[in-house]
Structure formats: C-alpha cells, structure tokens
Coordinates of C-alpha atoms in Angstrom, one line a residue:
X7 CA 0.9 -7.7 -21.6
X8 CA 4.2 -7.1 -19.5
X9 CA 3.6 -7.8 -15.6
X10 CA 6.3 -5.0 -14.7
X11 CA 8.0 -6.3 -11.1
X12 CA 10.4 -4.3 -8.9
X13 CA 12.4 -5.4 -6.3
X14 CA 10.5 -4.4 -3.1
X15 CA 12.8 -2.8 -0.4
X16 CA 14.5 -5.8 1.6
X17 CA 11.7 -7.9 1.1
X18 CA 13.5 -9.9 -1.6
X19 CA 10.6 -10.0 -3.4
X20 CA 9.9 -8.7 -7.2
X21 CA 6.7 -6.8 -6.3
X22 CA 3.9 -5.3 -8.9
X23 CA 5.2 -1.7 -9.8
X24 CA 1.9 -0.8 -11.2
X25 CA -0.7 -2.5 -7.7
X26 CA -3.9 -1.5 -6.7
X27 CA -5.1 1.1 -3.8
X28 CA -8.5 0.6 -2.2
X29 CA -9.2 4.0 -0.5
X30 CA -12.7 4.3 -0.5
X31 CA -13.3 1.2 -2.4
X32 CA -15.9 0.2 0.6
X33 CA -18.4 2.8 -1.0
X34 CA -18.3 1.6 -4.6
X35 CA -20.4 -1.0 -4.5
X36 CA -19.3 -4.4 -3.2
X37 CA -19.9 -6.2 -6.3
X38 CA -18.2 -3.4 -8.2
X39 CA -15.4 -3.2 -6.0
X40 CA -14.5 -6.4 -5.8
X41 CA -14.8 -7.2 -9.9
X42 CA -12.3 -4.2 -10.3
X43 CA -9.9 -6.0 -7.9
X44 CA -9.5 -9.4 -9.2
X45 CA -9.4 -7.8 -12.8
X46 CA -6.5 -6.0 -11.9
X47 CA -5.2 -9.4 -10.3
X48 CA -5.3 -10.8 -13.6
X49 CA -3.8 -8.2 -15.2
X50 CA -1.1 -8.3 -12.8
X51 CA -1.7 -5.4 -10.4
X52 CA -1.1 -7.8 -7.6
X53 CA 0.0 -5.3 -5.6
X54 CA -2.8 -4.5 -3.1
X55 CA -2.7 -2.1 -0.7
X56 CA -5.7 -0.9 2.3
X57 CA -5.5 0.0 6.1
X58 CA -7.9 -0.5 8.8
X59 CA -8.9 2.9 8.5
X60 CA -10.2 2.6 5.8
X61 CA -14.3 2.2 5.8
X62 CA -13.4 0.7 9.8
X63 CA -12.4 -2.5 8.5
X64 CA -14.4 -2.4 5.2
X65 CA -12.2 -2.1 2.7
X66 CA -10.2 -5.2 3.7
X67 CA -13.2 -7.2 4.3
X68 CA -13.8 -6.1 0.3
X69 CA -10.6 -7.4 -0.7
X70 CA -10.8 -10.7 1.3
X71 CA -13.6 -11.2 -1.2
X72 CA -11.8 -10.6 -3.7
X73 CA -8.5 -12.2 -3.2
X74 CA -10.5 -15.2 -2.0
X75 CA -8.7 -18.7 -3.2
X76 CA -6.5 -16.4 -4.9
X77 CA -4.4 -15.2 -2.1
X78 CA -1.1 -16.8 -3.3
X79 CA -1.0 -14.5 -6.4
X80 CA -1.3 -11.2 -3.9
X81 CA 1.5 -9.1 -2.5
X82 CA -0.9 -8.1 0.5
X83 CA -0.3 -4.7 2.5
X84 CA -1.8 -3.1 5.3
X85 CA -1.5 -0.2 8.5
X86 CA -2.0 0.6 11.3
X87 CA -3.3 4.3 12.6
X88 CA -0.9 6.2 15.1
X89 CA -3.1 6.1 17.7
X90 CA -3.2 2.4 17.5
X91 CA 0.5 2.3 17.1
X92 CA 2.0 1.3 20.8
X93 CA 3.5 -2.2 20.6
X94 CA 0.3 -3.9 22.0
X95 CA -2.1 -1.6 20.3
X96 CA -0.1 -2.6 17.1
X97 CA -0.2 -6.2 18.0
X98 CA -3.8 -5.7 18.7
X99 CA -4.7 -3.9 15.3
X100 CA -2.7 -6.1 12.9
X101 CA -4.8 -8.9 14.4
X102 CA -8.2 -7.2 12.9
X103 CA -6.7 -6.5 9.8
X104 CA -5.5 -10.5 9.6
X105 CA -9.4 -11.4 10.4
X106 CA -10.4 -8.6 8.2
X107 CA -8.8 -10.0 5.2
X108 CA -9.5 -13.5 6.2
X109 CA -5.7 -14.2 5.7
X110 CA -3.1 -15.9 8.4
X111 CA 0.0 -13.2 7.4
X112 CA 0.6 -9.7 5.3
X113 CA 3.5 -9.0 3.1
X114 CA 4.2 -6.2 4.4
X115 CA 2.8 -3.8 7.7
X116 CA 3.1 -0.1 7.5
X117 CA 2.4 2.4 10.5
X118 CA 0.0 5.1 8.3
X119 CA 1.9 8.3 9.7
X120 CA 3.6 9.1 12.2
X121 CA 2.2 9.9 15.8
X122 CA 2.4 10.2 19.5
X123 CA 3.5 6.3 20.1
X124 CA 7.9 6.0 20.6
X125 CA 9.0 4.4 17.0
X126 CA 11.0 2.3 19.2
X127 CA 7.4 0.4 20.4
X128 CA 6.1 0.2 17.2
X129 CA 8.8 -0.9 15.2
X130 CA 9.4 -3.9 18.1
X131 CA 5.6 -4.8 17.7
X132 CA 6.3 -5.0 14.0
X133 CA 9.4 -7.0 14.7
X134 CA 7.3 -9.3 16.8
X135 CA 4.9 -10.1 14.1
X136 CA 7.5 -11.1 11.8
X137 CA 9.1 -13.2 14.3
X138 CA 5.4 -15.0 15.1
X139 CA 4.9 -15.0 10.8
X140 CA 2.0 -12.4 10.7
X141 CA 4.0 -10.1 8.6
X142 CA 6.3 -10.9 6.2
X143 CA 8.3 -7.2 6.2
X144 CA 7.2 -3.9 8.1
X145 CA 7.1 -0.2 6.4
X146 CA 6.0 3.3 7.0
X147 CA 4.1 6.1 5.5
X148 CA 4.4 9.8 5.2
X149 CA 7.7 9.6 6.7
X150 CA 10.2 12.6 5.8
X151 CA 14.0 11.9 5.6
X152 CA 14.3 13.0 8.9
X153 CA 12.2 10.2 10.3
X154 CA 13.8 7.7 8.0
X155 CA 17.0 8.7 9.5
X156 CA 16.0 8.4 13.0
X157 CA 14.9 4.7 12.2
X158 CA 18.2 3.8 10.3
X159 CA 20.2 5.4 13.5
X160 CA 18.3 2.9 14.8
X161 CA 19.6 0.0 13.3
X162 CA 15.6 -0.6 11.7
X163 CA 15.3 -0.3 8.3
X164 CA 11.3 -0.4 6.3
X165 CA 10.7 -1.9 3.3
X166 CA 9.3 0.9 2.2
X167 CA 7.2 4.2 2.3
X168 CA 4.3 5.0 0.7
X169 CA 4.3 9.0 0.2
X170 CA 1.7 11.2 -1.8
X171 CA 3.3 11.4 -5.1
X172 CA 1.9 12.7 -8.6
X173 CA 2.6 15.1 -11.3
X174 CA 1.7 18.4 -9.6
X175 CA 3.4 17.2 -6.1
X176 CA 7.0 15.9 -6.9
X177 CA 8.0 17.1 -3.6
X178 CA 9.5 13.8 -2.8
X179 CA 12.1 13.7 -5.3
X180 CA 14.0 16.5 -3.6
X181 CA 15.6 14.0 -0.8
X182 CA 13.1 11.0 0.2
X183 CA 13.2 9.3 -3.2
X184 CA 17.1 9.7 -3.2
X185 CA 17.3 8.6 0.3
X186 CA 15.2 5.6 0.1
X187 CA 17.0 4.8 -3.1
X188 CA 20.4 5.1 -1.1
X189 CA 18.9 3.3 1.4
X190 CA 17.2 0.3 -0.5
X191 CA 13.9 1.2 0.4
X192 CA 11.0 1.6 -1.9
X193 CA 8.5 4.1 -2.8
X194 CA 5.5 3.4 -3.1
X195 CA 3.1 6.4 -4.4
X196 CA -0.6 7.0 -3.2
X197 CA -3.0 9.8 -4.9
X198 CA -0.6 9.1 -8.3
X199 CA -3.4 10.9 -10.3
X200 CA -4.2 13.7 -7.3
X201 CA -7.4 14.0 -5.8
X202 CA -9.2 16.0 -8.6
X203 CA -7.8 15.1 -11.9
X204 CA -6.9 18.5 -12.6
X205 CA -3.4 17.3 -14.2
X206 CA -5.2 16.1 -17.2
X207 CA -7.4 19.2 -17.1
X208 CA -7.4 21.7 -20.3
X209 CA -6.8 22.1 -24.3
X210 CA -3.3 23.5 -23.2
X211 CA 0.1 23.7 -21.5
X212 CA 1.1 20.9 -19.2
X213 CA -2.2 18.9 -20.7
X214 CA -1.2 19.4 -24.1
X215 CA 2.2 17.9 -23.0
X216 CA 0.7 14.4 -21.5
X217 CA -1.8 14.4 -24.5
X218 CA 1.0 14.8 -27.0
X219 CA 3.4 11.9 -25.5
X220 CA 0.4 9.8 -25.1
X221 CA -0.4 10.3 -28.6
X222 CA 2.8 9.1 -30.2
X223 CA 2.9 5.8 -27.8
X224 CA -1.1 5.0 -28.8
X225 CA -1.7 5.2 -24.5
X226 CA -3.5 7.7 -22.5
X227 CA -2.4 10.7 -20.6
X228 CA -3.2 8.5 -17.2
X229 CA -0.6 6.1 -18.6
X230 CA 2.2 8.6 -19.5
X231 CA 1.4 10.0 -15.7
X232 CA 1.9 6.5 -14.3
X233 CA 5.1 5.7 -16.5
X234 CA 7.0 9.1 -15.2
X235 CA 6.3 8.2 -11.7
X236 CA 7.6 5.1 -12.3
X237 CA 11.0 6.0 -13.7
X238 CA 13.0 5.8 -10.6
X239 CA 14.2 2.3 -10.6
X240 CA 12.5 1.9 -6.3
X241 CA 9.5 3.8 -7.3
X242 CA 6.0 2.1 -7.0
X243 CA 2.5 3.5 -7.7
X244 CA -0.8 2.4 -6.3
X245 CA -4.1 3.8 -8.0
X246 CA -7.5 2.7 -6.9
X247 CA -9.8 2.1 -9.8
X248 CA -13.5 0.9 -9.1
X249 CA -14.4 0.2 -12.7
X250 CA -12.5 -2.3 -15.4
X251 CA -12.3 0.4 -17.4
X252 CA -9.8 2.5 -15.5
X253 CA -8.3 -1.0 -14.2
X254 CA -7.1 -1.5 -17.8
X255 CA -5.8 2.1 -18.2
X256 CA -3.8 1.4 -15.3
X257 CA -2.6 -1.8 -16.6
X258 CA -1.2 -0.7 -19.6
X259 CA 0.7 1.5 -17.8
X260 CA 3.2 -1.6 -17.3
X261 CA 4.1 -1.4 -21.4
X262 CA 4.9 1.6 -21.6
X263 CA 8.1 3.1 -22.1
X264 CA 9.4 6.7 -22.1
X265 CA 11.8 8.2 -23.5
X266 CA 14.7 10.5 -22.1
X267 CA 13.2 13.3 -24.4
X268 CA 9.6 12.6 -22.9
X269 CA 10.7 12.5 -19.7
X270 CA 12.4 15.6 -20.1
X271 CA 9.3 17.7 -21.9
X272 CA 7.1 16.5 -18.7
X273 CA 9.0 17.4 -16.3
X274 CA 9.5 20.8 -17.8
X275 CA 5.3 21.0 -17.8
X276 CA 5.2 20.0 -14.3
X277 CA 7.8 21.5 -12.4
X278 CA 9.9 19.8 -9.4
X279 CA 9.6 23.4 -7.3
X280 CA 11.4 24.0 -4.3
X281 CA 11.7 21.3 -1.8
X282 CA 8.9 22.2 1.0
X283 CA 9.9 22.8 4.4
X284 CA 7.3 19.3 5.5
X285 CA 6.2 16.4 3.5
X286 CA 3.0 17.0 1.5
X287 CA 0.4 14.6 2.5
X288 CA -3.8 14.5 2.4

C-alpha cells in the first residue's frame, strides 16, 4: 500500500495526508478505540490528531494507549480551547495534554478557534513551548483569511489550519486554501465525510457520481470523497474511524488517483457555491 506524505506547513516534515481524528473516540469503547488507532498506524495514518476538549482529557489518554512504545512512528497533534488560550493558560493546558498522552513533546500545537485571549499571548506561549521543546511547530483552527493575515502581519506564520472541509462544504477553497497555499501553510480537513453521511446518500445525482468513479477505480465512494479533498498539493484530511473496517476504507484512500475528468464530474455534483460571508465550522 502507498503511505501518501505531504510536506507539512514549515514543519519540514513529510506528514500522513490521509491521518486519523479522534473526536469522540473516548465513547467508542476503549478497547475498540484504541485497536482502530494502531491499525491505522500500521497502515500509515500516522497522522493523529485530538484536543483537550475532547472527552476532558479522554480522548488523548485513549491514544497514549495506543501510540504506546510506538510514539516515534506518530506525527502527534493537539489544542488548546480559547478560553484556555492566554500565554499561561496555554502554557498550563499544553502541559495536560503532554501528561494526557503520556508523551514529553507534540508535533504540532493548534489554538481550536479563535476567542477572547490577544493572538499576540498565545502565539508567544506557543513560541515558548517550542523554545522549551514541548512542541515541535504551532497551528490554528477555524481561522478565516482575515485572521491568517493578521498573524502573517505579524511576522508569525502556523503550520497549518485545520478547517471543516467535505464535499457539500467547499467553502474553503474560495480564499483560505489559496492563501495557505500562497502562504506555505497546510490544510488540514476535519468532518471530511460531514456529520451525517448524507453525501453518499441516494440511487441518484451527486451519489450516482461518487458511485460511478468509485466503480471504475474498484474503491468506495468514501475513497473518491477523500481523494478530491486531497487534490490540492497542502491539503490534508483527518477522519475518525472506530472500527478496522472504515480504518481500511480510509487507508486506501492513499492509492487512489483521480483523474482531471473525475475531478471535474465531482465537482460539477457538488458545487463550490458562493464564498460565505464567515467560515463554516460545527
């Protein structure tokens, strides 16, 4: 099976385009959870990404579990919530996710969206924990180009930002994928399925579309999804999966190739739409 790296912002690291979320993963079933994880690991989603809000805490203890004597093999992400996010509250937080994971650094630290806390105080905290080797790089989330301006005026520059991305929410390649692009930032894409499935829903239409492309390649529809997100050359995606199952789905994502016709017929099924006046998020 291909492994299928990108380079990751200015982390000079190649990173897994196709990684593993863990929203939620805390409810699955420990067990469960964590078998999903490390089969993904050795499929090479080694791209795992949680957040302390996540379960309190829970979900990175999961993954500890799971990453466990394996933690080498792991491009490791975290965040911290807003209200957590003033420069010793950041300090602070990223401290509990270290413990939580039972690891002495992340690869990379994002703030989860933006909130009351000055940028300037949390993007010095984040500085600081590179400095002290806590965090290897620093990005953001749910930031709009406007945001991601007022950081580069700043001279501060994230690795990348994860942003709510799938087939019926494109939103973000109006200006943030360009920008980030422009900018050497990656993208990395939560929700890539949405929340409901309903893109892979009916006999007809858009459905019809994925069904048909995955047909000719011998994939699934959640394959060809996966593979058009993943055509911009910064563009990441990070599905959870709690059963091996949908972790292999998601893994053969990495093979698969599409081509400028196929691209074309889905996005003519799923339509860009005008660019929204703020950045979709859940």
């Amino acid at each position: 099976m291909i492994r299928l790296t990108k380079p990751f912002g200015n982390t000079g690291k190649l990173v897994a385009a196709v990684g593993q979320g863990s929203w939620k993963s805390d409810s699955d079933g420990e067990s469960d959870a964590i078998a999903a994880l490390r089969l993904g690991m050795d499929l090479g989603l080694t791209h795992i990404d949680t957040a302390e809000m996540y379960g309190g805490g829970a979900a990175e203890s999961v993954i500890a579990k799971a990453i466990a004597g394996r933690r080498d093999e792991v491009f490791l992400v975290s965040k911290v919530l807003p209200s957590n996010a003033s420069h010793r509250g950041t300090l602070n937080a990223c401290e509990k996710s270290l413990k939580h994971l039972k690891t002495d650094h992340l690869d990379c630290y994002l703030l989860h969206w933006r909130g009351s806390h000055p940028l300037e105080e949390t993007v010095g905290a984040f500085e600081e924990l590179k400095r002290d080797g806590k965090i290897l790089s620093w990005g953001v989330s749910n930031f709009d180009v406007g945001d991601l301006q007022e950081l580069a005026n700043a001279g501060a520059v994230p690795a990348c930002n994860q942003v709510l991305y799938h087939l019926k929410e494109r939103a973000i390649e109006h200006a943030v994928i360009p920008w980030c692009q422009g900018h050497g930032i990656a993208v990395v894409a939560y929700t890539p399925f949405g929340q409901t499935l309903a893109i892979f829903d009916g006999a007809g239409g858009a459905a019809k579309t994925l069904a048909d492309v995955a047909s000719r390649h011998g994939a699934t529809t959640r394959q060809v999804a996966l593979a058009f997100l993943l055509r911009f050359p910064n563009t990441f995606v990070i599905p959870k999966a709690s059963g091996a199952a949908h972790v292999r789905d998601n893994a053969a994502a990495q093979n698969l190739k599409l081509s400028p016709d196929e691209l074309a017929a889905i996005d003519a099924a799923f339509p860009l739409g005008r660019k929204p006046r703020t950045l979709p998020t859940i």
